[in-house]
């Protein structure tokens, strides 16, 4: 008897999500990818289809959720604790890129689906979730307006970086990481100048919400 027989639908979604991306690269975010992932993980194909009865968006949602979880494993709390806020966010975004790298074609197809007008609300929700998880991992506890501005602006940074990443053929995706670093550095320079005008010390003490907030890229 298969160990997967007694899994809940949520557990099946979590189990199949990483495999889905590999098959979606060839079959698209369609039922065929679910069937192939189910066979790979020894899950009943009909039950797997039921777990993803909301179609491509549900499949993409599950895959992105798996990236969220694996990112936290890749950059554990004890490692983040040694970094500045700025470096925490950079480490988390770069960890996501490393996890997405083996499945860039699946990512390209997913972004095309999320870019459809009918999916704009769900795309915004998924982007917000990723930004929220990254900020919480970085130790953010803001409960005021900064809570929203931080996540909105990090969403923009991450989204713009993904647009570079899907076409990045440089070794180790160095161009994507450099793009991210440049955007951060540009805004840090602006904030340092702004702090100087106001007679306030700058550097790493500056708010990451403010430095990211100067970027103006469309969210995916």
GROMACS .gro file of C-alpha atoms in nm:
model
  220
    1UNK     CA    1   0.000   0.000   0.000
    2UNK     CA    2   0.135   0.340  -0.095
    3UNK     CA    3   0.237   0.574   0.187
    4UNK     CA    4   0.066   0.854  -0.005
    5UNK     CA    5  -0.283   0.703   0.017
    6UNK     CA    6  -0.375   0.875   0.340
    7UNK     CA    7  -0.244   1.220   0.250
    8UNK     CA    8  -0.483   1.514   0.258
    9UNK     CA    9  -0.529   1.725  -0.054
   10UNK     CA   10  -0.315   2.000   0.101
   11UNK     CA   11  -0.039   1.747   0.167
   12UNK     CA   12  -0.063   1.617  -0.188
   13UNK     CA   13  -0.032   1.971  -0.325
   14UNK     CA   14   0.278   2.029  -0.114
   15UNK     CA   15   0.430   1.694  -0.216
   16UNK     CA   16   0.373   1.741  -0.589
   17UNK     CA   17   0.453   2.112  -0.617
   18UNK     CA   18   0.830   2.089  -0.685
   19UNK     CA   19   0.779   1.810  -0.938
   20UNK     CA   20   0.502   2.005  -1.109
   21UNK     CA   21   0.746   2.273  -1.221
   22UNK     CA   22   0.974   2.020  -1.390
   23UNK     CA   23   0.686   1.881  -1.593
   24UNK     CA   24   0.525   2.220  -1.658
   25UNK     CA   25   0.842   2.321  -1.841
   26UNK     CA   26   0.749   2.066  -2.110
   27UNK     CA   27   0.373   2.016  -2.074
   28UNK     CA   28   0.275   2.364  -1.960
   29UNK     CA   29   0.076   2.432  -1.643
   30UNK     CA   30  -0.188   2.183  -1.748
   31UNK     CA   31  -0.341   1.860  -1.617
   32UNK     CA   32  -0.073   1.657  -1.797
   33UNK     CA   33   0.190   1.804  -1.563
   34UNK     CA   34  -0.018   1.698  -1.262
   35UNK     CA   35  -0.048   1.344  -1.396
   36UNK     CA   36   0.325   1.316  -1.456
   37UNK     CA   37   0.409   1.456  -1.111
   38UNK     CA   38   0.161   1.216  -0.951
   39UNK     CA   39   0.322   0.918  -1.124
   40UNK     CA   40   0.663   1.035  -1.009
   41UNK     CA   41   0.550   1.061  -0.647
   42UNK     CA   42   0.328   0.750  -0.647
   43UNK     CA   43   0.007   0.946  -0.595
   44UNK     CA   44  -0.324   0.841  -0.748
   45UNK     CA   45  -0.362   1.054  -1.061
   46UNK     CA   46  -0.734   1.117  -1.009
   47UNK     CA   47  -0.676   1.234  -0.653
   48UNK     CA   48  -0.391   1.455  -0.772
   49UNK     CA   49  -0.619   1.617  -1.030
   50UNK     CA   50  -0.872   1.682  -0.755
   51UNK     CA   51  -0.600   1.853  -0.549
   52UNK     CA   52  -0.540   2.089  -0.840
   53UNK     CA   53  -0.897   2.132  -0.958
   54UNK     CA   54  -0.846   2.510  -0.977
   55UNK     CA   55  -0.617   2.468  -1.277
   56UNK     CA   56  -0.295   2.644  -1.368
   57UNK     CA   57  -0.324   2.914  -1.104
   58UNK     CA   58  -0.357   2.655  -0.828
   59UNK     CA   59  -0.055   2.469  -0.961
   60UNK     CA   60   0.154   2.784  -0.976
   61UNK     CA   61   0.036   2.885  -0.630
   62UNK     CA   62   0.151   2.550  -0.488
   63UNK     CA   63   0.489   2.575  -0.661
   64UNK     CA   64   0.550   2.927  -0.532
   65UNK     CA   65   0.450   2.813  -0.182
   66UNK     CA   66   0.713   2.538  -0.206
   67UNK     CA   67   0.971   2.801  -0.304
   68UNK     CA   68   0.869   3.005   0.001
   69UNK     CA   69   0.928   2.708   0.230
   70UNK     CA   70   1.253   2.598   0.069
   71UNK     CA   71   1.388   2.954   0.080
   72UNK     CA   72   1.350   2.955   0.459
   73UNK     CA   73   1.540   2.626   0.476
   74UNK     CA   74   1.815   2.761   0.249
   75UNK     CA   75   1.865   3.075   0.460
   76UNK     CA   76   1.788   2.967   0.818
   77UNK     CA   77   1.714   3.208   1.100
   78UNK     CA   78   2.055   3.162   1.262
   79UNK     CA   79   2.226   3.268   0.939
   80UNK     CA   80   1.998   3.568   0.891
   81UNK     CA   81   2.060   3.678   1.248
   82UNK     CA   82   2.422   3.760   1.161
   83UNK     CA   83   2.327   3.993   0.873
   84UNK     CA   84   2.213   4.352   0.843
   85UNK     CA   85   1.856   4.410   0.727
   86UNK     CA   86   1.978   4.503   0.380
   87UNK     CA   87   2.184   4.184   0.349
   88UNK     CA   88   1.902   3.971   0.486
   89UNK     CA   89   1.670   4.077   0.206
   90UNK     CA   90   1.940   4.031  -0.056
   91UNK     CA   91   2.017   3.682   0.077
   92UNK     CA   92   1.652   3.582   0.070
   93UNK     CA   93   1.591   3.708  -0.284
   94UNK     CA   94   1.908   3.539  -0.408
   95UNK     CA   95   1.803   3.214  -0.240
   96UNK     CA   96   1.475   3.229  -0.429
   97UNK     CA   97   1.657   3.278  -0.758
   98UNK     CA   98   1.878   2.976  -0.687
   99UNK     CA   99   1.571   2.763  -0.618
  100UNK     CA  100   1.395   2.883  -0.932
  101UNK     CA  101   1.701   2.841  -1.154
  102UNK     CA  102   1.647   2.472  -1.248
  103UNK     CA  103   1.292   2.551  -1.363
  104UNK     CA  104   1.325   2.879  -1.548
  105UNK     CA  105   1.111   2.762  -1.840
  106UNK     CA  106   0.833   2.670  -1.597
  107UNK     CA  107   0.877   3.012  -1.438
  108UNK     CA  108   0.855   3.183  -1.776
  109UNK     CA  109   0.530   3.001  -1.850
  110UNK     CA  110   0.397   3.081  -1.502
  111UNK     CA  111   0.471   3.452  -1.537
  112UNK     CA  112   0.296   3.458  -1.874
  113UNK     CA  113  -0.016   3.309  -1.714
  114UNK     CA  114  -0.004   3.546  -1.418
  115UNK     CA  115   0.034   3.842  -1.654
  116UNK     CA  116  -0.310   3.779  -1.803
  117UNK     CA  117  -0.560   4.048  -1.695
  118UNK     CA  118  -0.795   3.785  -1.556
  119UNK     CA  119  -0.522   3.669  -1.318
  120UNK     CA  120  -0.398   4.006  -1.198
  121UNK     CA  121  -0.557   3.984  -0.853
  122UNK     CA  122  -0.414   3.636  -0.788
  123UNK     CA  123  -0.074   3.743  -0.920
  124UNK     CA  124  -0.070   4.037  -0.679
  125UNK     CA  125  -0.165   3.807  -0.392
  126UNK     CA  126   0.118   3.563  -0.468
  127UNK     CA  127   0.371   3.843  -0.500
  128UNK     CA  128   0.255   3.996  -0.173
  129UNK     CA  129   0.283   3.658   0.002
  130UNK     CA  130   0.644   3.616  -0.110
  131UNK     CA  131   0.735   3.967   0.005
  132UNK     CA  132   0.560   3.918   0.338
  133UNK     CA  133   0.742   3.590   0.405
  134UNK     CA  134   1.076   3.750   0.322
  135UNK     CA  135   1.015   4.048   0.548
  136UNK     CA  136   0.901   3.827   0.835
  137UNK     CA  137   1.210   3.609   0.791
  138UNK     CA  138   1.419   3.926   0.804
  139UNK     CA  139   1.265   4.006   1.142
  140UNK     CA  140   1.023   4.278   1.043
  141UNK     CA  141   0.755   4.339   1.304
  142UNK     CA  142   0.605   4.662   1.167
  143UNK     CA  143   0.232   4.684   1.223
  144UNK     CA  144   0.174   5.037   1.095
  145UNK     CA  145   0.175   5.182   0.744
  146UNK     CA  146   0.536   5.066   0.703
  147UNK     CA  147   0.411   4.707   0.706
  148UNK     CA  148   0.237   4.771   0.374
  149UNK     CA  149   0.496   4.995   0.211
  150UNK     CA  150   0.776   4.749   0.284
  151UNK     CA  151   0.592   4.463   0.119
  152UNK     CA  152   0.469   4.665  -0.175
  153UNK     CA  153   0.815   4.793  -0.257
  154UNK     CA  154   0.989   4.458  -0.204
  155UNK     CA  155   0.732   4.306  -0.440
  156UNK     CA  156   0.844   4.557  -0.705
  157UNK     CA  157   1.211   4.477  -0.655
  158UNK     CA  158   1.153   4.102  -0.669
  159UNK     CA  159   0.925   4.126  -0.972
  160UNK     CA  160   1.169   4.337  -1.171
  161UNK     CA  161   1.452   4.100  -1.084
  162UNK     CA  162   1.247   3.802  -1.206
  163UNK     CA  163   1.195   3.972  -1.542
  164UNK     CA  164   1.573   3.991  -1.582
  165UNK     CA  165   1.625   3.643  -1.440
  166UNK     CA  166   1.407   3.452  -1.687
  167UNK     CA  167   1.631   3.561  -1.977
  168UNK     CA  168   1.961   3.562  -1.789
  169UNK     CA  169   2.218   3.332  -1.951
  170UNK     CA  170   2.516   3.459  -1.751
  171UNK     CA  171   2.718   3.215  -1.541
  172UNK     CA  172   2.552   3.160  -1.207
  173UNK     CA  173   2.290   3.415  -1.311
  174UNK     CA  174   2.538   3.683  -1.215
  175UNK     CA  175   2.357   3.945  -1.424
  176UNK     CA  176   2.038   3.901  -1.223
  177UNK     CA  177   2.221   3.930  -0.894
  178UNK     CA  178   2.409   4.235  -1.019
  179UNK     CA  179   2.081   4.390  -1.133
  180UNK     CA  180   1.935   4.341  -0.787
  181UNK     CA  181   2.246   4.482  -0.620
  182UNK     CA  182   2.244   4.789  -0.847
  183UNK     CA  183   1.883   4.868  -0.767
  184UNK     CA  184   1.960   4.845  -0.398
  185UNK     CA  185   2.276   5.053  -0.428
  186UNK     CA  186   2.103   5.324  -0.632
  187UNK     CA  187   1.842   5.375  -0.366
  188UNK     CA  188   2.093   5.351  -0.082
  189UNK     CA  189   2.289   5.636  -0.240
  190UNK     CA  190   1.972   5.841  -0.265
  191UNK     CA  191   1.886   5.775   0.099
  192UNK     CA  192   2.237   5.860   0.216
  193UNK     CA  193   2.217   6.194   0.036
  194UNK     CA  194   1.871   6.254   0.178
  195UNK     CA  195   1.993   6.174   0.530
  196UNK     CA  196   2.287   6.413   0.484
  197UNK     CA  197   2.052   6.692   0.382
  198UNK     CA  198   1.857   6.632   0.699
  199UNK     CA  199   2.169   6.598   0.912
  200UNK     CA  200   2.092   6.236   0.999
  201UNK     CA  201   2.348   5.952   1.000
  202UNK     CA  202   2.305   5.708   0.713
  203UNK     CA  203   2.448   5.370   0.627
  204UNK     CA  204   2.290   5.042   0.727
  205UNK     CA  205   2.068   5.216   0.983
  206UNK     CA  206   1.853   5.352   0.702
  207UNK     CA  207   1.513   5.193   0.657
  208UNK     CA  208   1.504   4.922   0.392
  209UNK     CA  209   1.141   5.014   0.337
  210UNK     CA  210   1.251   5.360   0.226
  211UNK     CA  211   1.539   5.240   0.012
  212UNK     CA  212   1.330   4.981  -0.172
  213UNK     CA  213   1.040   5.224  -0.190
  214UNK     CA  214   1.234   5.442  -0.432
  215UNK     CA  215   1.223   5.173  -0.697
  216UNK     CA  216   0.941   5.196  -0.946
  217UNK     CA  217   0.903   4.873  -1.138
  218UNK     CA  218   0.571   4.709  -1.225
  219UNK     CA  219   0.475   4.417  -1.006
  220UNK     CA  220   0.410   4.086  -1.177
   0.00000   0.00000   0.00000
